[in-house]
Short mmCIF file of C-alpha atoms and ligand atoms in Angstrom, two decimals:
data_model
loop_
_atom_site.label_atom_id
_atom_site.label_comp_id
_atom_site.label_asym_id
_atom_site.label_seq_id
_atom_site.Cartn_x
_atom_site.Cartn_y
_atom_site.Cartn_z
CA MET A 1 24.19 -4.18 -3.90
CA SER A 2 26.91 -4.06 -1.06
CA ASP A 3 27.04 -1.69 1.45
CA ALA A 4 29.73 1.47 1.52
CA ILE A 5 29.56 3.54 4.20
CA VAL A 6 32.40 7.29 4.00
CA GLY A 7 33.96 8.33 7.48
CA ILE A 8 35.63 11.99 7.25
CA SER A 9 37.47 14.26 9.79
CA ALA A 10 38.55 17.51 8.99
CA TYR A 11 38.44 21.66 10.23
CA TYR A 12 40.44 20.88 12.84
CA HIS A 13 43.81 19.28 12.01
CA ASP A 14 44.99 16.18 9.71
CA SER A 15 42.12 15.80 7.27
CA ALA A 16 40.96 12.27 6.24
CA ALA A 17 38.00 10.20 4.57
CA ALA A 18 37.84 6.22 4.41
CA ILE A 19 35.55 4.53 3.43
CA LEU A 20 33.89 1.03 4.15
CA VAL A 21 32.24 -1.63 1.93
CA ASP A 22 29.97 -4.19 3.97
CA GLY A 23 32.35 -3.50 7.18
CA ASP A 24 35.13 -3.93 5.52
CA ILE A 25 38.19 -1.12 5.62
CA ILE A 26 38.56 -1.32 1.84
CA ALA A 27 40.71 2.74 1.96
CA ALA A 28 41.29 5.33 3.61
CA ALA A 29 43.86 8.16 3.75
CA HIS A 30 45.35 11.56 5.38
CA GLU A 31 44.56 14.84 2.84
CA GLU A 32 48.26 16.24 3.55
CA ARG A 33 49.62 13.28 1.52
CA PHE A 34 47.70 14.32 -1.63
CA THR A 35 48.42 18.32 -0.97
CA ARG A 36 51.65 17.95 0.79
CA LYS A 37 50.45 20.94 3.03
CA LYS A 38 51.42 18.52 6.69
CA HIS A 39 48.62 18.34 9.13
CA ASP A 40 46.74 19.97 6.72
CA SER A 41 43.03 20.46 7.80
CA THR A 42 40.82 21.65 4.48
CA PHE A 43 38.13 19.22 3.86
CA PRO A 44 39.61 16.19 2.56
CA HIS A 45 38.40 16.24 -1.06
CA ASN A 46 41.65 14.40 -2.43
CA ALA A 47 41.45 11.78 -0.08
CA LEU A 48 37.33 11.46 -0.41
CA LYS A 49 38.02 10.60 -4.38
CA TYR A 50 40.73 8.39 -4.00
CA VAL A 51 38.82 6.39 -1.63
CA LEU A 52 35.35 6.52 -3.60
CA LEU A 53 37.84 4.98 -6.35
CA GLU A 54 39.27 2.26 -4.58
CA ALA A 55 35.59 1.53 -3.68
CA GLY A 56 34.80 1.76 -6.91
CA ARG A 57 31.37 4.02 -5.83
CA ASP A 58 29.76 7.34 -6.86
CA LEU A 59 28.71 9.43 -3.79
CA SER A 60 25.46 8.15 -4.94
CA ASP A 61 25.86 5.03 -4.16
CA ILE A 62 27.42 5.28 -0.89
CA SER A 63 24.94 4.66 2.13
CA ALA A 64 25.40 7.11 4.80
CA ILE A 65 29.08 10.02 4.74
CA VAL A 66 29.63 9.96 8.86
CA PHE A 67 31.42 13.35 9.66
CA TYR A 68 33.70 12.73 13.07
CA ASP A 69 32.55 14.94 15.65
CA LYS A 70 29.55 17.50 16.22
CA PRO A 71 30.54 20.95 15.08
CA TRP A 72 27.63 22.61 17.50
CA LEU A 73 29.13 20.92 20.41
CA LYS A 74 31.92 22.24 20.43
CA PHE A 75 30.80 25.38 19.80
CA GLU A 76 28.69 25.28 22.78
CA ARG A 77 31.66 24.75 24.44
CA LEU A 78 33.85 27.82 23.21
CA LEU A 79 30.95 30.11 24.17
CA GLU A 80 31.11 28.63 27.29
CA THR A 81 34.38 28.43 28.14
CA TYR A 82 34.99 32.33 27.23
CA HIS A 83 31.60 32.57 29.48
CA ALA A 84 33.15 31.28 31.87
CA PHE A 85 36.47 33.11 31.95
CA ALA A 86 35.03 36.25 30.76
CA PRO A 87 36.11 39.09 30.54
CA LYS A 88 39.57 37.05 30.12
CA GLY A 89 39.72 36.02 26.28
CA LEU A 90 37.85 38.57 24.65
CA THR A 91 41.15 39.16 21.39
CA SER A 92 40.95 35.72 21.35
CA PHE A 93 36.82 35.62 21.52
CA SER A 94 36.94 38.38 18.74
CA PHE A 95 39.49 36.67 16.36
CA ALA A 96 37.29 32.92 17.44
CA ILE A 97 33.93 33.41 16.89
CA PRO A 98 33.51 34.82 13.35
CA VAL A 99 35.72 32.68 12.03
CA TRP A 100 33.49 29.88 13.79
CA ILE A 101 30.00 31.34 12.57
CA LYS A 102 31.29 31.10 9.27
CA GLU A 103 33.28 28.64 8.57
CA LYS A 104 32.79 26.04 10.88
CA LEU A 105 29.18 26.19 12.87
CA PHE A 106 27.09 25.00 9.37
CA THR A 107 29.40 22.51 8.46
CA LYS A 108 26.12 20.66 7.43
CA LYS A 109 25.52 22.85 4.96
CA ILE A 110 29.61 23.64 4.42
CA ILE A 111 29.87 19.43 3.42
CA ARG A 112 27.03 19.31 1.36
CA ASP A 113 28.64 22.02 -1.18
CA GLU A 114 31.89 20.51 -0.89
CA LEU A 115 30.27 16.81 -1.83
CA LEU A 116 28.81 18.40 -4.48
CA LYS A 117 32.38 19.62 -5.75
CA ILE A 118 33.17 16.07 -5.98
CA GLY A 119 30.06 14.91 -7.29
CA PRO A 120 26.09 14.42 -7.48
CA GLY A 121 24.47 12.39 -4.30
CA LYS A 122 23.47 13.39 -1.21
CA PRO A 123 23.48 10.45 1.30
CA PRO A 124 22.61 11.14 4.77
CA LEU A 125 24.73 13.28 6.69
CA LEU A 126 25.78 11.85 10.80
CA PHE A 127 27.81 13.56 13.31
CA PRO A 128 29.02 11.25 16.21
CA GLU A 129 30.51 12.67 19.04
CA HIS A 130 34.49 12.77 18.33
CA HIS A 131 35.54 10.55 21.52
CA LEU A 132 33.46 8.19 19.90
CA SER A 133 35.04 8.07 16.43
CA HIS A 134 38.10 7.66 18.64
CA ALA A 135 36.58 4.87 20.48
CA SER A 136 35.05 3.42 17.66
CA SER A 137 38.20 3.60 15.06
CA ALA A 138 40.19 1.71 18.41
CA PHE A 139 37.39 -0.69 19.13
CA TYR A 140 35.86 -2.16 15.62
CA PRO A 141 38.84 -3.11 13.93
CA SER A 142 40.98 -4.20 16.98
CA PRO A 143 41.43 -8.36 17.59
CA PHE A 144 38.98 -8.69 20.45
CA ASN A 145 35.43 -9.49 20.34
CA GLU A 146 35.64 -7.62 24.12
CA ALA A 147 37.76 -4.72 24.98
CA ALA A 148 38.23 -2.29 27.67
CA ILE A 149 38.69 1.18 25.64
CA LEU A 150 40.55 3.93 26.69
CA THR A 151 40.68 7.49 24.64
CA ILE A 152 42.29 10.15 25.60
CA ASP A 153 43.72 13.84 23.36
CA GLY A 154 44.04 17.07 23.16
CA VAL A 155 39.46 17.95 23.18
CA GLY A 156 36.78 16.94 21.30
CA GLU A 157 33.47 18.67 22.18
CA TRP A 158 34.09 18.31 25.39
CA ALA A 159 35.50 15.48 26.09
CA THR A 160 39.20 15.04 26.73
CA ALA A 161 39.67 11.12 27.46
CA THR A 162 36.66 8.61 27.83
CA ILE A 163 37.08 5.28 29.47
CA GLY A 164 34.19 2.55 27.19
CA TYR A 165 33.55 -1.12 27.07
CA GLY A 166 33.10 -2.82 23.91
CA LYS A 167 31.83 -5.91 22.93
CA GLY A 168 30.18 -7.43 19.75
CA LYS A 169 28.73 -4.38 17.84
CA ILE A 170 27.87 -2.28 21.07
CA ILE A 171 30.09 0.65 22.10
CA LYS A 172 29.21 2.04 26.18
CA ILE A 173 31.27 5.10 26.72
CA LEU A 174 31.49 4.77 30.31
CA ARG A 175 33.46 7.59 32.08
CA GLU A 176 34.50 11.33 30.92
CA LEU A 177 36.97 13.45 31.65
CA TYR A 178 35.89 16.73 30.66
CA PHE A 179 37.55 20.56 28.96
CA PRO A 180 39.59 22.28 30.13
CA HIS A 181 41.47 19.52 32.36
CA SER A 182 43.57 17.63 29.26
CA LEU A 183 46.08 15.43 28.85
CA GLY A 184 46.59 15.87 25.23
CA LEU A 185 46.79 19.87 25.91
CA LEU A 186 49.00 19.94 28.86
CA TYR A 187 51.51 17.65 27.01
CA SER A 188 50.53 20.30 23.85
CA ALA A 189 51.45 23.24 26.28
CA PHE A 190 54.83 21.45 27.28
CA THR A 191 55.74 20.91 23.43
CA TYR A 192 55.03 24.83 23.02
CA TYR A 193 57.00 25.39 25.69
CA CYS A 194 60.32 23.52 24.76
CA GLY A 195 59.82 25.25 21.81
CA PHE A 196 58.45 23.17 19.45
CA LYS A 197 54.89 23.42 17.02
CA VAL A 198 51.58 22.31 18.93
CA ASN A 199 49.68 19.32 17.02
CA SER A 200 52.89 18.50 15.09
CA GLY A 201 56.03 18.71 17.13
CA GLU A 202 54.54 16.58 20.26
CA TYR A 203 56.12 13.34 18.47
CA LYS A 204 59.45 15.46 18.85
CA LEU A 205 59.02 16.02 22.82
CA MET A 206 58.64 12.56 23.38
CA GLY A 207 61.48 11.92 21.73
CA LEU A 208 63.75 14.46 22.85
CA ALA A 209 62.46 13.01 26.89
CA PRO A 210 64.88 9.73 26.82
CA TYR A 211 67.77 12.34 26.37
CA GLY A 212 66.68 13.71 29.65
CA ILE A 213 68.85 12.67 33.32
CA SER A 214 66.00 10.73 34.98
CA ASN A 215 67.65 11.72 38.74
CA SER A 216 69.17 14.59 38.00
CA ASN A 217 67.91 17.56 40.66
CA GLU A 218 66.16 19.30 37.28
CA THR A 219 63.88 16.19 36.52
CA LYS A 220 63.09 15.03 40.08
CA THR A 221 61.62 18.93 41.06
CA TRP A 222 60.31 19.67 38.03
CA LYS A 223 58.33 16.57 37.56
CA GLN A 224 57.50 17.49 41.36
CA LYS A 225 56.40 20.72 40.58
CA ILE A 226 53.93 19.67 37.80
CA LEU A 227 52.22 17.90 40.23
CA SER A 228 51.59 19.89 42.91
CA GLU A 229 51.27 23.33 41.31
CA MET A 230 50.19 22.07 37.87
CA ILE A 231 47.76 19.20 38.20
CA ASP A 232 45.27 17.88 40.92
CA LEU A 233 45.81 14.40 40.06
CA ARG A 234 43.56 12.01 41.70
CA GLU A 235 44.08 8.62 41.93
CA ASN A 236 41.51 7.26 39.60
CA GLY A 237 43.46 9.29 36.63
CA SER A 238 40.90 11.92 36.68
CA PHE A 239 42.21 15.60 37.04
CA LEU A 240 41.98 19.35 36.90
CA LEU A 241 44.33 21.92 35.85
CA ASN A 242 45.35 25.11 37.35
CA MET A 243 44.48 27.15 34.68
CA ASP A 244 46.09 29.98 36.31
CA TYR A 245 49.30 28.78 34.13
CA PHE A 246 46.96 27.38 30.89
CA ASN A 247 46.19 30.35 28.06
CA PHE A 248 44.86 27.50 25.41
CA ALA A 249 40.74 27.82 27.01
CA THR A 250 40.92 31.92 25.98
CA GLY A 251 43.83 32.56 24.83
CA LEU A 252 46.13 32.88 21.55
CA THR A 253 48.80 31.09 23.26
CA MET A 254 48.86 27.39 25.36
CA CYS A 255 50.11 28.65 28.13
CA ASN A 256 51.24 31.78 31.08
CA GLU A 257 55.18 32.10 29.80
CA LYS A 258 55.51 34.70 33.07
CA LYS A 259 54.17 31.45 35.26
CA TRP A 260 56.42 28.84 33.87
CA GLU A 261 59.47 31.05 33.67
CA LYS A 262 59.06 31.18 37.46
CA LEU A 263 58.31 27.95 38.23
CA PHE A 264 60.43 26.05 36.21
CA GLY A 265 63.68 28.87 35.88
CA ILE A 266 64.00 28.56 32.46
CA PRO A 267 61.81 30.81 29.56
CA ARG A 268 59.87 29.50 26.86
CA ARG A 269 62.52 28.15 24.41
CA LYS A 270 63.04 29.41 21.19
CA SER A 271 62.16 27.47 17.58
CA GLU A 272 65.38 26.13 15.75
CA SER A 273 67.52 27.57 18.94
CA LEU A 274 70.25 25.26 21.21
CA LEU A 275 68.25 22.12 22.97
CA THR A 276 70.12 21.77 26.30
CA GLN A 277 70.25 19.66 28.85
CA SER A 278 67.27 21.23 30.39
CA TYR A 279 64.69 21.12 27.99
CA MET A 280 65.41 17.79 27.75
CA ASN A 281 65.10 17.34 31.13
CA LEU A 282 61.94 18.88 31.26
CA ALA A 283 60.80 16.57 28.60
CA LEU A 284 61.40 13.83 30.83
CA ALA A 285 60.03 15.24 33.21
CA ILE A 286 56.31 15.90 31.32
CA GLN A 287 56.74 12.57 29.99
CA GLU A 288 56.79 10.80 33.70
CA VAL A 289 53.96 12.81 34.18
CA THR A 290 52.12 11.67 31.36
CA GLU A 291 52.91 7.57 31.77
CA GLU A 292 51.98 8.68 35.44
CA ILE A 293 47.78 9.56 34.28
CA VAL A 294 48.18 7.13 31.74
CA PHE A 295 48.54 4.11 34.01
CA LEU A 296 46.03 5.51 36.55
CA LEU A 297 43.53 5.66 33.52
CA ALA A 298 44.71 2.14 32.58
CA GLU A 299 44.23 0.98 36.12
CA GLU A 300 40.54 2.37 36.49
CA THR A 301 39.30 1.18 32.99
CA LYS A 302 40.86 -1.98 34.38
CA LYS A 303 38.56 -1.59 37.47
CA ILE A 304 35.60 -0.59 35.74
CA THR A 305 34.92 -2.75 33.58
CA GLU A 306 37.40 -6.00 34.08
CA CYS A 307 38.22 -6.45 30.73
CA GLU A 308 41.76 -8.92 30.18
CA TYR A 309 42.26 -6.60 27.06
CA LEU A 310 42.10 -2.78 26.53
CA VAL A 311 42.55 -0.95 23.10
CA MET A 312 43.15 2.94 22.77
CA ALA A 313 43.03 5.76 20.40
CA GLY A 314 43.72 9.45 20.10
CA GLY A 315 46.45 11.46 19.99
CA VAL A 316 48.02 11.04 23.41
CA ALA A 317 47.64 6.81 22.34
CA LEU A 318 50.59 8.07 20.01
CA ASN A 319 53.07 8.07 22.74
CA CYS A 320 54.52 4.87 22.57
CA VAL A 321 56.93 5.23 25.06
CA ALA A 322 54.08 5.43 27.57
CA ASN A 323 52.42 2.54 25.99
CA GLY A 324 54.80 0.37 25.70
CA ASN A 325 55.67 0.49 29.74
CA LEU A 326 51.58 0.50 30.04
CA LEU A 327 51.78 -3.16 28.86
CA ARG A 328 54.59 -4.12 30.60
CA ARG A 329 53.28 -3.31 33.50
CA GLY A 330 51.33 -6.32 32.80
CA THR A 331 47.30 -4.57 33.67
CA PHE A 332 46.20 -5.88 30.70
CA LYS A 333 46.81 -8.78 28.74
CA ASP A 334 47.39 -7.19 25.57
CA ILE A 335 46.94 -3.51 24.10
CA TRP A 336 45.54 -3.35 21.02
CA ILE A 337 46.34 0.11 19.49
CA GLN A 338 44.65 2.06 16.42
CA PRO A 339 47.65 2.81 14.66
CA ALA A 340 46.06 6.40 12.86
CA ALA A 341 44.97 7.11 16.69
CA GLY A 342 45.14 10.73 16.19
CA ASP A 343 42.04 12.42 14.51
CA ALA A 344 42.80 11.19 10.62
CA GLY A 345 41.77 7.47 12.41
CA GLY A 346 38.38 9.58 13.66
CA ALA A 347 37.19 9.25 9.96
CA LEU A 348 38.01 5.90 10.24
CA GLY A 349 36.53 5.35 13.10
CA ALA A 350 33.08 7.46 11.91
CA ALA A 351 32.83 5.21 9.02
CA TYR A 352 32.48 2.03 11.52
CA ILE A 353 30.19 4.02 13.50
CA GLY A 354 27.75 3.99 10.43
CA TRP A 355 28.02 0.54 10.13
CA HIS A 356 28.03 -1.09 13.73
CA ILE A 357 25.92 1.58 15.25
CA TRP A 358 23.91 2.98 12.78
CA LYS A 359 22.98 0.55 10.40
CA ASN A 360 23.37 -1.89 13.31
CA ASN A 361 25.30 -4.75 11.95
CA ASN A 362 27.09 -7.27 13.65
CA ARG A 363 31.03 -7.44 13.69
CA LYS A 364 33.09 -10.50 12.41
CA VAL A 365 36.62 -10.91 14.33
CA THR A 366 39.04 -12.86 13.62
CA VAL A 367 40.69 -13.29 17.02
CA GLY A 368 44.80 -12.89 16.54
CA ASN A 369 44.52 -10.54 14.01
CA ASP A 370 42.68 -7.34 13.63
CA SER A 371 41.12 -5.70 10.42
CA MET A 372 43.55 -2.80 9.79
CA HIS A 373 44.66 -4.65 6.34
CA GLY A 374 48.66 -3.72 8.10
CA ALA A 375 47.04 0.15 7.30
CA TYR A 376 48.65 0.08 3.31
CA LEU A 377 44.94 1.83 2.57
CA GLY A 378 46.37 4.86 1.28
CA PRO A 379 47.41 4.66 -2.84
CA GLU A 380 50.30 2.84 -4.16
CA TYR A 381 52.01 3.40 -6.78
CA SER A 382 53.58 1.55 -9.89
CA SER A 383 56.69 0.82 -11.27
CA SER A 384 55.67 2.87 -14.61
CA ASP A 385 54.29 5.82 -12.28
CA TYR A 386 57.93 5.92 -10.60
CA ILE A 387 59.06 6.03 -14.36
CA ARG A 388 56.76 8.68 -15.95
CA LEU A 389 58.18 10.70 -12.48
CA THR A 390 61.78 10.06 -13.43
CA ARG A 391 60.88 11.02 -17.23
CA LYS A 392 59.27 14.20 -16.08
CA TYR A 393 62.34 15.10 -13.72
CA ASN A 394 64.99 14.09 -16.20
CA ALA A 395 65.98 12.03 -12.70
CA PRO A 396 68.50 8.99 -12.97
CA TYR A 397 67.11 6.08 -11.34
CA LYS A 398 68.30 2.06 -11.41
CA HIS A 399 65.37 -0.15 -11.43
CA TYR A 400 65.72 -3.43 -8.99
CA GLU A 401 64.01 -6.25 -10.35
CA LYS A 402 64.22 -8.27 -6.61
CA PHE A 403 63.78 -6.29 -3.18
CA ASP A 404 66.00 -8.07 -1.56
CA THR A 405 68.71 -6.72 -3.49
CA LEU A 406 67.07 -3.14 -3.71
CA CYS A 407 66.92 -3.12 0.24
CA LYS A 408 70.61 -3.88 0.13
CA ASP A 409 71.64 -1.22 -1.73
CA VAL A 410 69.36 0.52 0.44
CA ALA A 411 71.47 -0.09 3.58
CA ASN A 412 74.53 0.09 2.29
CA LEU A 413 73.65 3.43 0.81
CA ILE A 414 72.23 4.94 4.21
CA ALA A 415 74.99 3.05 6.10
FE1 FE2 B 501 40.71 13.46 18.84
#
């Protein structure tokens, strides 16, 4: 029988499940698409049931379930961080630790219990590191046989960014940047300060940046202030954050608002309040700093690996403005980015680790073509599904035989 491997991400944000059969992606889905809860972090029951159904499998005929990170390493990071910053962070400590002990630390047992609700079967459980899952999701489905790998996110266990190298079925992680020094968390802190939701509104901050005025005094001064006060940025793209400005390591918020207000001269924007030019300028300042760091990291990646091609994943790789500018700089001949670059895509990366690293299977690369099947990997709905829904809600509808006519009519309605 062909060999099926499942990948799962859960318990942080963007839970998801993915399934490979003989190394080919059959299905993958976000749990939020079923529960309608944005960034749903609960165990992906619905997504898992869906991918199993799509592959025609039960849990009993899965050769492994690969979780996208190592929970106990994350716990170690939490403990060591509180220890390093003590007595700062006591409130957050007494809030976080019981949750961890009760709900997160014993992930193996929790996952087994959750799997039992889906059906019988006890496939082996594997726990690769978070950034290896990102690296795997970027490299294995890419159209390159050999590529440099750059992963950048908020944080996994300890790593917040990695430089790696992939060839055939081999992935080597060559450099790591560690928590609390994180480009993703820096960007999230600005998301928070500009009045958006962390781990969700980052794309709004990115979308706000082009409304900033590049040569305005505010943008220029703030960019300078970020680089001189908040970050110690090195030539190789690595950096240290000045933790006087940030609360995310031990606090319940992202940043030290008083210090930020003193530095930028504007208070944290209240959520849903008017977006003034200053917040647009601040969004642009952090976008420009982010791009500078991404470019330096990419240069370093090129220097270390000497590869022609680059693949990327991790939440920061969802910054398509930075990616576009990086491509235009021509550091690499071409770049491929995992479409699900955030943690949901970690489920896919985890499944690939099961297939290529744990099972040691070779990789088939069709040069010029990735293996994502157009990334249409979730549930699809037939006309009869829609008709059933219109009956349920007594909704008026018009059936179109021709897709072109449908597109024209919809475009007209939007216009
Ligand atoms: Fe991540």
